[in-house]
Amino acid sequence: HRSYDLNRTTILATLAVQSAIEQARNAHLVGGRLGLVSGTTVGGMDATEDGYVDHIAGRVHATNFFQLGDCGFCAEYLAERLGGVNYLSTVSTACSSSLNAIGNAVQLLRAGRLDVAIAGGADALCRFTINGFNSFRLLDGDRCRPFDATRSGINLGEGAAYFVLETATSLRRSG
């Protein structure tokens, strides 16, 4: 594996994929057609923003921020780490990215193009996201209280979740 300084989105995704694989101990990740469908919105833009500030100031940033800011970097890194990935895709459809990634994986499984899929998504906060929601005056300065009639907006967070999905056929083959 190549050495990278990873952005927070990729770190969150790596931990979530490891957790999904550990929880799906009986999944058959080897020997079948494995797909990885990863959703993100601005994945890695936090590194791009920091790198851009350094670049403008004439400093060399610790990472290749143009590469790490690419939304597809996270999925490519995960696939390299997993090995044996036959299908790789990044979905970036704003807030619905992770759900669309899971939906795409299910369609690929149902169509018989994959035997096992790892699907989900990850995103870390960055100035772009915070400023975007703030420009619409949607952010609440207080802690999260989604069902309170006096709330004045949303709270943003970052996270990751992935699932190991496989067809009943692949389960029967192995069982």
Tab-separated table of N, CA and C in Angstrom:
chain	number	residue	atom	x	y	z
A	1	HIS	N	0.829	-1.190	0.000
A	1	HIS	CA	0.000	0.000	0.000
A	1	HIS	C	0.873	1.252	0.000
A	2	ARG	N	0.444	2.227	-0.761
A	2	ARG	CA	1.138	3.511	-0.747
A	2	ARG	C	0.872	4.216	0.570
A	3	SER	N	1.749	5.127	0.938
A	3	SER	CA	1.581	5.890	2.170
A	3	SER	C	0.863	7.197	1.860
A	4	TYR	N	-0.159	7.511	2.631
A	4	TYR	CA	-0.929	8.727	2.437
A	4	TYR	C	-1.126	9.427	3.772
A	5	ASP	N	-1.228	10.753	3.723
A	5	ASP	CA	-1.781	11.506	4.833
A	5	ASP	C	-3.256	11.610	4.520
A	6	LEU	N	-4.085	10.911	5.262
A	6	LEU	CA	-5.499	10.796	4.917
A	6	LEU	C	-6.316	11.969	5.455
A	7	ASN	N	-7.330	12.342	4.684
A	7	ASN	CA	-8.277	13.347	5.160
A	7	ASN	C	-9.272	12.679	6.113
A	8	ARG	N	-10.031	13.483	6.844
A	8	ARG	CA	-10.947	12.941	7.857
A	8	ARG	C	-12.037	12.065	7.240
A	9	THR	N	-12.526	12.419	6.056
A	9	THR	CA	-13.554	11.593	5.416
A	9	THR	C	-13.032	10.178	5.190
A	10	THR	N	-11.819	10.063	4.680
A	10	THR	CA	-11.251	8.745	4.398
A	10	THR	C	-10.951	7.978	5.680
A	11	ILE	N	-10.518	8.679	6.712
A	11	ILE	CA	-10.289	8.015	8.007
A	11	ILE	C	-11.607	7.474	8.562
A	12	LEU	N	-12.657	8.299	8.537
A	12	LEU	CA	-13.973	7.845	9.014
A	12	LEU	C	-14.464	6.648	8.204
A	13	ALA	N	-14.315	6.726	6.882
A	13	ALA	CA	-14.765	5.634	6.010
A	13	ALA	C	-13.990	4.353	6.281
A	14	THR	N	-12.685	4.458	6.453
A	14	THR	CA	-11.858	3.277	6.708
A	14	THR	C	-12.301	2.567	7.983
A	15	LEU	N	-12.523	3.332	9.032
A	15	LEU	CA	-12.979	2.740	10.296
A	15	LEU	C	-14.359	2.101	10.147
A	16	ALA	N	-15.251	2.758	9.407
A	16	ALA	CA	-16.607	2.219	9.225
A	16	ALA	C	-16.593	0.937	8.395
A	17	VAL	N	-15.769	0.884	7.351
A	17	VAL	CA	-15.675	-0.330	6.526
A	17	VAL	C	-15.088	-1.470	7.347
A	18	GLN	N	-14.048	-1.196	8.130
A	18	GLN	CA	-13.472	-2.229	9.002
A	18	GLN	C	-14.527	-2.768	9.962
A	19	SER	N	-15.309	-1.883	10.537
A	19	SER	CA	-16.364	-2.297	11.466
A	19	SER	C	-17.421	-3.144	10.764
A	20	ALA	N	-17.817	-2.737	9.562
A	20	ALA	CA	-18.826	-3.496	8.816
A	20	ALA	C	-18.326	-4.903	8.504
A	21	ILE	N	-17.063	-5.003	8.106
A	21	ILE	CA	-16.493	-6.319	7.787
A	21	ILE	C	-16.407	-7.183	9.048
A	22	GLU	N	-15.996	-6.597	10.151
A	22	GLU	CA	-15.922	-7.352	11.410
A	22	GLU	C	-17.299	-7.843	11.836
A	23	GLN	N	-18.319	-7.032	11.650
A	23	GLN	CA	-19.674	-7.422	12.050
A	23	GLN	C	-20.267	-8.449	11.102
A	24	ALA	N	-19.796	-8.485	9.878
A	24	ALA	CA	-20.292	-9.450	8.894
A	24	ALA	C	-19.275	-10.576	8.751
A	25	ARG	N	-18.939	-11.189	9.845
A	25	ARG	CA	-17.872	-12.200	9.879
A	25	ARG	C	-18.067	-13.313	8.861
A	26	ASN	N	-19.296	-13.639	8.546
A	26	ASN	CA	-19.544	-14.753	7.647
A	26	ASN	C	-19.691	-14.323	6.192
A	27	ALA	N	-19.507	-13.043	5.924
A	27	ALA	CA	-19.603	-12.572	4.541
A	27	ALA	C	-18.457	-13.150	3.726
A	28	HIS	N	-18.684	-13.293	2.450
A	28	HIS	CA	-17.709	-13.927	1.570
A	28	HIS	C	-17.080	-12.863	0.691
A	29	LEU	N	-16.076	-12.192	1.257
A	29	LEU	CA	-15.429	-11.091	0.568
A	29	LEU	C	-14.358	-11.574	-0.398
A	30	VAL	N	-13.996	-12.837	-0.324
A	30	VAL	CA	-12.946	-13.368	-1.182
A	30	VAL	C	-13.558	-14.430	-2.077
A	31	GLY	N	-13.151	-14.441	-3.329
A	31	GLY	CA	-13.573	-15.502	-4.232
A	31	GLY	C	-14.798	-15.175	-5.058
A	32	GLY	N	-15.489	-14.118	-4.764
A	32	GLY	CA	-16.644	-13.720	-5.564
A	32	GLY	C	-16.404	-12.355	-6.169
A	33	ARG	N	-17.434	-11.873	-6.824
A	33	ARG	CA	-17.342	-10.533	-7.414
A	33	ARG	C	-17.701	-9.516	-6.329
A	34	LEU	N	-16.691	-8.777	-5.889
A	34	LEU	CA	-16.840	-7.821	-4.803
A	34	LEU	C	-16.953	-6.411	-5.364
A	35	GLY	N	-17.937	-5.678	-4.865
A	35	GLY	CA	-18.097	-4.286	-5.259
A	35	GLY	C	-18.014	-3.368	-4.060
A	36	LEU	N	-17.543	-2.165	-4.290
A	36	LEU	CA	-17.507	-1.123	-3.276
A	36	LEU	C	-18.201	0.100	-3.863
A	37	VAL	N	-19.290	0.510	-3.222
A	37	VAL	CA	-20.024	1.691	-3.655
A	37	VAL	C	-20.035	2.653	-2.477
A	38	SER	N	-19.355	3.771	-2.638
A	38	SER	CA	-19.139	4.692	-1.538
A	38	SER	C	-19.770	6.049	-1.842
A	39	GLY	N	-20.525	6.553	-0.895
A	39	GLY	CA	-21.156	7.857	-1.047
A	39	GLY	C	-20.435	8.926	-0.255
A	40	THR	N	-20.394	10.113	-0.798
A	40	THR	CA	-19.823	11.266	-0.104
A	40	THR	C	-20.392	12.526	-0.737
A	41	THR	N	-20.248	13.622	-0.067
A	41	THR	CA	-20.694	14.891	-0.634
A	41	THR	C	-19.495	15.753	-0.962
A	42	VAL	N	-18.744	16.149	0.043
A	42	VAL	CA	-17.561	16.977	-0.183
A	42	VAL	C	-16.304	16.243	0.241
A	43	GLY	N	-16.384	14.952	0.410
A	43	GLY	CA	-15.329	14.124	0.969
A	43	GLY	C	-13.923	14.556	0.651
A	44	GLY	N	-13.205	14.981	1.642
A	44	GLY	CA	-11.822	15.386	1.474
A	44	GLY	C	-11.631	16.873	1.266
A	45	MET	N	-12.715	17.612	1.137
A	45	MET	CA	-12.558	19.041	0.907
A	45	MET	C	-11.896	19.736	2.097
A	46	ASP	N	-11.979	19.131	3.286
A	46	ASP	CA	-11.282	19.713	4.443
A	46	ASP	C	-9.782	19.787	4.169
A	47	ALA	N	-9.219	18.755	3.560
A	47	ALA	CA	-7.795	18.760	3.219
A	47	ALA	C	-7.516	19.752	2.103
A	48	THR	N	-8.421	19.847	1.152
A	48	THR	CA	-8.254	20.800	0.063
A	48	THR	C	-8.242	22.224	0.598
A	49	GLU	N	-9.160	22.530	1.515
A	49	GLU	CA	-9.220	23.877	2.085
A	49	GLU	C	-7.931	24.220	2.828
A	50	ASP	N	-7.443	23.302	3.638
A	50	ASP	CA	-6.191	23.544	4.372
A	50	ASP	C	-5.015	23.667	3.404
A	51	GLY	N	-4.983	22.802	2.402
A	51	GLY	CA	-3.904	22.854	1.418
A	51	GLY	C	-3.927	24.129	0.601
A	52	TYR	N	-5.108	24.605	0.288
A	52	TYR	CA	-5.238	25.838	-0.485
A	52	TYR	C	-4.713	27.033	0.302
A	53	VAL	N	-5.041	27.080	1.591
A	53	VAL	CA	-4.535	28.160	2.451
A	53	VAL	C	-3.011	28.139	2.457
A	54	ASP	N	-2.432	26.949	2.610
A	54	ASP	CA	-0.972	26.833	2.586
A	54	ASP	C	-0.411	27.247	1.225
A	55	HIS	N	-1.069	26.814	0.160
A	55	HIS	CA	-0.621	27.116	-1.202
A	55	HIS	C	-0.611	28.630	-1.453
A	56	ILE	N	-1.668	29.310	-1.080
A	56	ILE	CA	-1.765	30.764	-1.269
A	56	ILE	C	-0.687	31.487	-0.452
A	57	ALA	N	-0.385	30.959	0.725
A	57	ALA	CA	0.630	31.581	1.586
A	57	ALA	C	2.052	31.210	1.163
A	58	GLY	N	2.190	30.416	0.089
A	58	GLY	CA	3.516	30.038	-0.393
A	58	GLY	C	4.140	28.886	0.374
A	59	ARG	N	3.353	28.229	1.214
A	59	ARG	CA	3.858	27.077	1.975
A	59	ARG	C	3.515	25.785	1.234
A	60	VAL	N	4.349	24.788	1.431
A	60	VAL	CA	4.066	23.468	0.876
A	60	VAL	C	3.217	22.719	1.886
A	61	HIS	N	2.072	22.222	1.453
A	61	HIS	CA	1.190	21.483	2.345
A	61	HIS	C	1.701	20.056	2.500
A	62	ALA	N	1.403	19.444	3.645
A	62	ALA	CA	1.897	18.097	3.963
A	62	ALA	C	1.359	17.035	3.019
A	63	THR	N	0.239	17.301	2.361
A	63	THR	CA	-0.357	16.311	1.458
A	63	THR	C	-0.563	16.922	0.090
A	64	ASN	N	-0.782	16.082	-0.874
A	64	ASN	CA	-1.190	16.542	-2.194
A	64	ASN	C	-2.667	16.884	-2.088
A	65	PHE	N	-2.971	18.122	-1.718
A	65	PHE	CA	-4.346	18.462	-1.392
A	65	PHE	C	-5.264	18.386	-2.590
A	66	PHE	N	-4.752	18.486	-3.806
A	66	PHE	CA	-5.626	18.348	-4.971
A	66	PHE	C	-6.120	16.910	-5.084
A	67	GLN	N	-5.259	15.945	-4.771
A	67	GLN	CA	-5.663	14.538	-4.820
A	67	GLN	C	-6.620	14.207	-3.679
A	68	LEU	N	-6.290	14.643	-2.468
A	68	LEU	CA	-7.106	14.280	-1.320
A	68	LEU	C	-8.455	14.969	-1.317
A	69	GLY	N	-8.600	16.049	-2.065
A	69	GLY	CA	-9.885	16.734	-2.146
A	69	GLY	C	-10.824	16.103	-3.150
A	70	ASP	N	-10.318	15.191	-3.945
A	70	ASP	CA	-11.133	14.502	-4.940
A	70	ASP	C	-12.110	13.571	-4.234
A	71	CYS	N	-13.391	13.710	-4.532
A	71	CYS	CA	-14.408	12.886	-3.863
A	71	CYS	C	-14.189	11.399	-4.092
A	72	GLY	N	-13.557	11.021	-5.197
A	72	GLY	CA	-13.332	9.617	-5.488
A	72	GLY	C	-12.139	9.021	-4.761
A	73	PHE	N	-11.300	9.856	-4.155
A	73	PHE	CA	-10.103	9.352	-3.484
A	73	PHE	C	-10.450	8.357	-2.386
A	74	CYS	N	-11.475	8.660	-1.608
A	74	CYS	CA	-11.853	7.798	-0.486
A	74	CYS	C	-12.158	6.379	-0.966
A	75	ALA	N	-12.992	6.257	-1.976
A	75	ALA	CA	-13.349	4.929	-2.491
A	75	ALA	C	-12.136	4.228	-3.086
A	76	GLU	N	-11.297	4.968	-3.798
A	76	GLU	CA	-10.105	4.370	-4.384
A	76	GLU	C	-9.164	3.859	-3.290
A	77	TYR	N	-9.010	4.637	-2.241
A	77	TYR	CA	-8.161	4.215	-1.123
A	77	TYR	C	-8.735	2.955	-0.469
A	78	LEU	N	-10.045	2.941	-0.220
A	78	LEU	CA	-10.674	1.777	0.408
A	78	LEU	C	-10.513	0.537	-0.463
A	79	ALA	N	-10.701	0.678	-1.772
A	79	ALA	CA	-10.576	-0.467	-2.682
A	79	ALA	C	-9.153	-0.994	-2.693
A	80	GLU	N	-8.177	-0.091	-2.689
A	80	GLU	CA	-6.774	-0.520	-2.655
A	80	GLU	C	-6.495	-1.282	-1.369
A	81	ARG	N	-7.042	-0.787	-0.278
A	81	ARG	CA	-6.837	-1.406	1.028
A	81	ARG	C	-7.502	-2.782	1.115
A	82	LEU	N	-8.701	-2.893	0.540
A	82	LEU	CA	-9.429	-4.165	0.570
A	82	LEU	C	-8.797	-5.189	-0.361
A	83	GLY	N	-8.404	-4.766	-1.545
A	83	GLY	CA	-7.906	-5.676	-2.562
A	83	GLY	C	-9.045	-6.514	-3.115
A	84	GLY	N	-8.924	-6.970	-4.326
A	84	GLY	CA	-9.921	-7.853	-4.923
A	84	GLY	C	-11.252	-7.210	-5.238
A	85	VAL	N	-11.315	-5.882	-5.332
A	85	VAL	CA	-12.565	-5.195	-5.650
A	85	VAL	C	-12.744	-5.218	-7.163
A	86	ASN	N	-13.871	-5.798	-7.620
A	86	ASN	CA	-14.154	-5.912	-9.044
A	86	ASN	C	-14.965	-4.742	-9.593
A	87	TYR	N	-15.648	-4.030	-8.706
A	87	TYR	CA	-16.474	-2.902	-9.131
A	87	TYR	C	-16.306	-1.790	-8.101
A	88	LEU	N	-16.050	-0.579	-8.565
A	88	LEU	CA	-15.820	0.551	-7.679
A	88	LEU	C	-16.593	1.753	-8.183
A	89	SER	N	-17.286	2.416	-7.274
A	89	SER	CA	-18.054	3.591	-7.665
A	89	SER	C	-18.132	4.563	-6.503
A	90	THR	N	-18.096	5.854	-6.824
A	90	THR	CA	-18.339	6.904	-5.849
A	90	THR	C	-19.625	7.610	-6.243
A	91	VAL	N	-20.506	7.802	-5.278
A	91	VAL	CA	-21.765	8.503	-5.499
A	91	VAL	C	-21.690	9.822	-4.733
A	92	SER	N	-21.996	10.918	-5.409
A	92	SER	CA	-22.003	12.221	-4.755
A	92	SER	C	-23.280	12.952	-5.152
A	93	THR	N	-24.318	12.752	-4.345
A	93	THR	CA	-25.624	13.352	-4.610
A	93	THR	C	-26.109	14.110	-3.381
A	94	ALA	N	-25.238	14.943	-2.841
A	94	ALA	CA	-25.539	15.764	-1.662
A	94	ALA	C	-25.916	14.875	-0.491
A	95	CYS	N	-26.960	15.239	0.231
A	95	CYS	CA	-27.315	14.538	1.468
A	95	CYS	C	-27.768	13.099	1.244
A	96	SER	N	-28.130	12.752	0.026
A	96	SER	CA	-28.620	11.398	-0.250
A	96	SER	C	-27.523	10.456	-0.734
A	97	SER	N	-26.279	10.881	-0.713
A	97	SER	CA	-25.184	10.086	-1.294
A	97	SER	C	-25.078	8.671	-0.740
A	98	SER	N	-25.084	8.533	0.573
A	98	SER	CA	-24.919	7.201	1.172
A	98	SER	C	-26.091	6.294	0.854
A	99	LEU	N	-27.299	6.823	0.939
A	99	LEU	CA	-28.478	6.015	0.615
A	99	LEU	C	-28.465	5.606	-0.850
A	100	ASN	N	-28.082	6.519	-1.731
A	100	ASN	CA	-27.993	6.164	-3.149
A	100	ASN	C	-26.902	5.134	-3.395
A	101	ALA	N	-25.801	5.193	-2.647
A	101	ALA	CA	-24.741	4.189	-2.786
A	101	ALA	C	-25.272	2.808	-2.419
A	102	ILE	N	-26.016	2.739	-1.327
A	102	ILE	CA	-26.600	1.455	-0.912
A	102	ILE	C	-27.601	0.965	-1.960
A	103	GLY	N	-28.437	1.858	-2.450
A	103	GLY	CA	-29.406	1.498	-3.491
A	103	GLY	C	-28.725	0.992	-4.750
A	104	ASN	N	-27.647	1.664	-5.150
A	104	ASN	CA	-26.905	1.214	-6.333
A	104	ASN	C	-26.311	-0.172	-6.120
A	105	ALA	N	-25.779	-0.416	-4.929
A	105	ALA	CA	-25.204	-1.733	-4.624
A	105	ALA	C	-26.276	-2.815	-4.677
A	106	VAL	N	-27.438	-2.535	-4.131
A	106	VAL	CA	-28.541	-3.506	-4.168
A	106	VAL	C	-28.921	-3.813	-5.618
A	107	GLN	N	-28.999	-2.784	-6.460
A	107	GLN	CA	-29.331	-3.011	-7.872
A	107	GLN	C	-28.274	-3.885	-8.555
A	108	LEU	N	-27.010	-3.652	-8.251
A	108	LEU	CA	-25.941	-4.463	-8.839
A	108	LEU	C	-26.017	-5.913	-8.367
A	109	LEU	N	-26.338	-6.111	-7.105
A	109	LEU	CA	-26.510	-7.469	-6.576
A	109	LEU	C	-27.698	-8.158	-7.235
A	110	ARG	N	-28.829	-7.465	-7.320
A	110	ARG	CA	-30.036	-8.049	-7.940
A	110	ARG	C	-29.835	-8.366	-9.415
A	111	ALA	N	-29.020	-7.550	-10.095
A	111	ALA	CA	-28.762	-7.771	-11.523
A	111	ALA	C	-27.746	-8.884	-11.754
A	112	GLY	N	-27.171	-9.422	-10.676
A	112	GLY	CA	-26.201	-10.504	-10.805
A	112	GLY	C	-24.810	-10.038	-11.190
A	113	ARG	N	-24.534	-8.740	-11.095
A	113	ARG	CA	-23.211	-8.224	-11.456
A	113	ARG	C	-22.214	-8.358	-10.305
A	114	LEU	N	-22.726	-8.496	-9.077
A	114	LEU	CA	-21.867	-8.658	-7.903
A	114	LEU	C	-22.394	-9.789	-7.041
A	115	ASP	N	-21.519	-10.409	-6.269
A	115	ASP	CA	-21.916	-11.388	-5.270
A	115	ASP	C	-21.976	-10.751	-3.884
A	116	VAL	N	-21.044	-9.841	-3.624
A	116	VAL	CA	-20.954	-9.147	-2.344
A	116	VAL	C	-20.658	-7.680	-2.630
A	117	ALA	N	-21.284	-6.803	-1.836
A	117	ALA	CA	-21.014	-5.373	-1.977
A	117	ALA	C	-20.807	-4.756	-0.600
A	118	ILE	N	-19.888	-3.841	-0.544
A	118	ILE	CA	-19.724	-2.987	0.630
A	118	ILE	C	-20.224	-1.624	0.194
A	119	ALA	N	-21.234	-1.121	0.898
A	119	ALA	CA	-21.864	0.125	0.465
A	119	ALA	C	-22.205	0.996	1.659
A	120	GLY	N	-22.131	2.275	1.451
A	120	GLY	CA	-22.449	3.253	2.490
A	120	GLY	C	-21.806	4.562	2.140
A	121	GLY	N	-21.378	5.288	3.165
A	121	GLY	CA	-20.751	6.561	2.866
A	121	GLY	C	-20.130	7.217	4.072
A	122	ALA	N	-19.401	8.301	3.785
A	122	ALA	CA	-18.702	9.045	4.823
A	122	ALA	C	-18.566	10.497	4.399
A	123	ASP	N	-18.555	11.365	5.381
A	123	ASP	CA	-18.264	12.767	5.117
A	123	ASP	C	-17.809	13.455	6.379
A	124	ALA	N	-16.838	14.320	6.227
A	124	ALA	CA	-16.333	15.135	7.324
A	124	ALA	C	-16.757	16.578	7.083
A	125	LEU	N	-16.859	17.323	8.151
A	125	LEU	CA	-17.221	18.731	8.021
A	125	LEU	C	-16.059	19.526	7.433
A	126	CYS	N	-16.392	20.563	6.721
A	126	CYS	CA	-15.403	21.497	6.197
A	126	CYS	C	-16.059	22.872	6.116
A	127	ARG	N	-15.243	23.872	5.860
A	127	ARG	CA	-15.782	25.231	5.791
A	127	ARG	C	-16.824	25.361	4.695
A	128	PHE	N	-16.643	24.676	3.571
A	128	PHE	CA	-17.588	24.744	2.465
A	128	PHE	C	-18.995	24.343	2.928
A	129	THR	N	-19.095	23.226	3.641
A	129	THR	CA	-20.391	22.743	4.125
A	129	THR	C	-20.990	23.696	5.152
A	130	ILE	N	-20.189	24.075	6.119
A	130	ILE	CA	-20.689	24.949	7.180
A	130	ILE	C	-21.130	26.290	6.601
A	131	ASN	N	-20.297	26.868	5.751
A	131	ASN	CA	-20.656	28.161	5.166
A	131	ASN	C	-21.853	28.058	4.226
A	132	GLY	N	-21.965	26.935	3.532
A	132	GLY	CA	-23.115	26.743	2.647
A	132	GLY	C	-24.430	26.735	3.408
A	133	PHE	N	-24.505	25.925	4.468
A	133	PHE	CA	-25.728	25.897	5.269
A	133	PHE	C	-25.945	27.220	5.987
A	134	ASN	N	-24.861	27.843	6.414
A	134	ASN	CA	-24.979	29.124	7.100
A	134	ASN	C	-25.498	30.213	6.160
A	135	SER	N	-25.130	30.145	4.870
A	135	SER	CA	-25.601	31.152	3.918
A	135	SER	C	-27.116	31.094	3.741
A	136	PHE	N	-27.694	29.948	3.997
A	136	PHE	CA	-29.157	29.805	3.948
A	136	PHE	C	-29.803	30.105	5.297
A	137	ARG	N	-28.972	30.472	6.269
A	137	ARG	CA	-29.415	30.766	7.639
A	137	ARG	C	-30.117	29.553	8.263
A	138	LEU	N	-29.524	28.383	8.031
A	138	LEU	CA	-30.105	27.131	8.514
A	138	LEU	C	-29.454	26.591	9.775
A	139	LEU	N	-28.321	27.155	10.195
A	139	LEU	CA	-27.611	26.601	11.346
A	139	LEU	C	-28.168	27.140	12.653
A	140	ASP	N	-28.291	26.245	13.599
A	140	ASP	CA	-28.731	26.595	14.947
A	140	ASP	C	-27.485	26.715	15.822
A	141	GLY	N	-27.362	27.818	16.541
A	141	GLY	CA	-26.207	28.023	17.401
A	141	GLY	C	-26.249	27.207	18.673
A	142	ASP	N	-27.419	26.685	19.022
A	142	ASP	CA	-27.560	25.872	20.226
A	142	ASP	C	-27.391	24.401	19.899
A	143	ARG	N	-27.305	23.588	20.958
A	143	ARG	CA	-27.160	22.137	20.764
A	143	ARG	C	-28.397	21.571	20.053
A	144	CYS	N	-28.257	20.409	19.531
A	144	CYS	CA	-29.304	19.755	18.757
A	144	CYS	C	-30.551	19.505	19.593
A	145	ARG	N	-31.679	19.900	19.092
A	145	ARG	CA	-32.974	19.628	19.726
A	145	ARG	C	-34.028	19.527	18.620
A	146	PRO	N	-34.003	18.441	17.870
A	146	PRO	CA	-34.810	18.324	16.646
A	146	PRO	C	-36.323	18.399	16.841
A	147	PHE	N	-36.826	18.041	18.002
A	147	PHE	CA	-38.277	18.030	18.186
A	147	PHE	C	-38.772	19.208	19.014
A	148	ASP	N	-37.924	20.151	19.296
A	148	ASP	CA	-38.271	21.318	20.104
A	148	ASP	C	-38.888	22.393	19.211
A	149	ALA	N	-40.038	22.886	19.578
A	149	ALA	CA	-40.727	23.908	18.782
A	149	ALA	C	-39.937	25.207	18.718
A	150	THR	N	-38.993	25.409	19.642
A	150	THR	CA	-38.220	26.650	19.648
A	150	THR	C	-36.875	26.516	18.939
A	151	ARG	N	-36.613	25.372	18.316
A	151	ARG	CA	-35.334	25.236	17.605
A	151	ARG	C	-35.276	26.291	16.501
A	152	SER	N	-34.055	26.664	16.142
A	152	SER	CA	-33.929	27.709	15.127
A	152	SER	C	-33.075	27.264	13.945
A	153	GLY	N	-32.905	25.996	13.761
A	153	GLY	CA	-32.139	25.500	12.628
A	153	GLY	C	-31.620	24.105	12.879
A	154	ILE	N	-30.613	23.730	12.110
A	154	ILE	CA	-30.041	22.385	12.192
A	154	ILE	C	-28.650	22.452	12.808
A	155	ASN	N	-28.158	21.309	13.253
A	155	ASN	CA	-26.778	21.138	13.667
A	155	ASN	C	-26.141	20.171	12.682
A	156	LEU	N	-24.934	20.455	12.276
A	156	LEU	CA	-24.232	19.595	11.331
A	156	LEU	C	-23.299	18.653	12.080
A	157	GLY	N	-23.052	17.517	11.496
A	157	GLY	CA	-22.134	16.550	12.072
A	157	GLY	C	-21.399	15.826	10.970
A	158	GLU	N	-20.470	14.974	11.365
A	158	GLU	CA	-19.738	14.171	10.400
A	158	GLU	C	-19.768	12.723	10.859
A	159	GLY	N	-19.648	11.820	9.921
A	159	GLY	CA	-19.685	10.423	10.294
A	159	GLY	C	-19.565	9.513	9.088
A	160	ALA	N	-19.706	8.221	9.353
A	160	ALA	CA	-19.590	7.214	8.300
A	160	ALA	C	-20.335	5.958	8.716
A	161	ALA	N	-20.902	5.280	7.744
A	161	ALA	CA	-21.530	3.977	7.964
A	161	ALA	C	-21.478	3.199	6.652
A	162	TYR	N	-21.078	1.954	6.749
A	162	TYR	CA	-21.038	1.059	5.589
A	162	TYR	C	-21.665	-0.265	5.986
A	163	PHE	N	-22.180	-0.974	4.984
A	163	PHE	CA	-22.823	-2.263	5.184
A	163	PHE	C	-22.226	-3.273	4.218
A	164	VAL	N	-22.151	-4.520	4.653
A	164	VAL	CA	-21.753	-5.609	3.772
A	164	VAL	C	-23.047	-6.276	3.320
A	165	LEU	N	-23.262	-6.283	2.023
A	165	LEU	CA	-24.482	-6.856	1.430
A	165	LEU	C	-24.081	-8.013	0.534
A	166	GLU	N	-24.844	-9.105	0.606
A	166	GLU	CA	-24.580	-10.193	-0.319
A	166	GLU	C	-25.871	-10.876	-0.705
A	167	THR	N	-25.825	-11.557	-1.829
A	167	THR	CA	-27.009	-12.218	-2.345
A	167	THR	C	-27.261	-13.526	-1.596
A	168	ALA	N	-28.494	-13.961	-1.646
A	168	ALA	CA	-28.827	-15.254	-1.038
A	168	ALA	C	-28.064	-16.369	-1.745
A	169	THR	N	-27.815	-16.216	-3.043
A	169	THR	CA	-27.071	-17.226	-3.809
A	169	THR	C	-25.653	-17.365	-3.276
A	170	SER	N	-25.005	-16.236	-2.999
A	170	SER	CA	-23.631	-16.328	-2.486
A	170	SER	C	-23.617	-16.932	-1.089
A	171	LEU	N	-24.649	-16.692	-0.326
A	171	LEU	CA	-24.748	-17.299	1.004
A	171	LEU	C	-24.919	-18.818	0.879
A	172	ARG	N	-25.780	-19.265	-0.042
A	172	ARG	CA	-26.022	-20.702	-0.220
A	172	ARG	C	-24.761	-21.398	-0.744
A	173	ARG	N	-24.044	-20.738	-1.672
A	173	ARG	CA	-22.825	-21.322	-2.239
A	173	ARG	C	-21.799	-21.621	-1.165
A	174	SER	N	-21.746	-20.746	-0.187
A	174	SER	CA	-20.710	-20.884	0.835
A	174	SER	C	-21.165	-21.762	1.994
A	175	GLY	N	-22.452	-21.930	2.128
A	175	GLY	CA	-22.961	-22.567	3.322
A	175	GLY	C	-23.033	-24.009	3.320
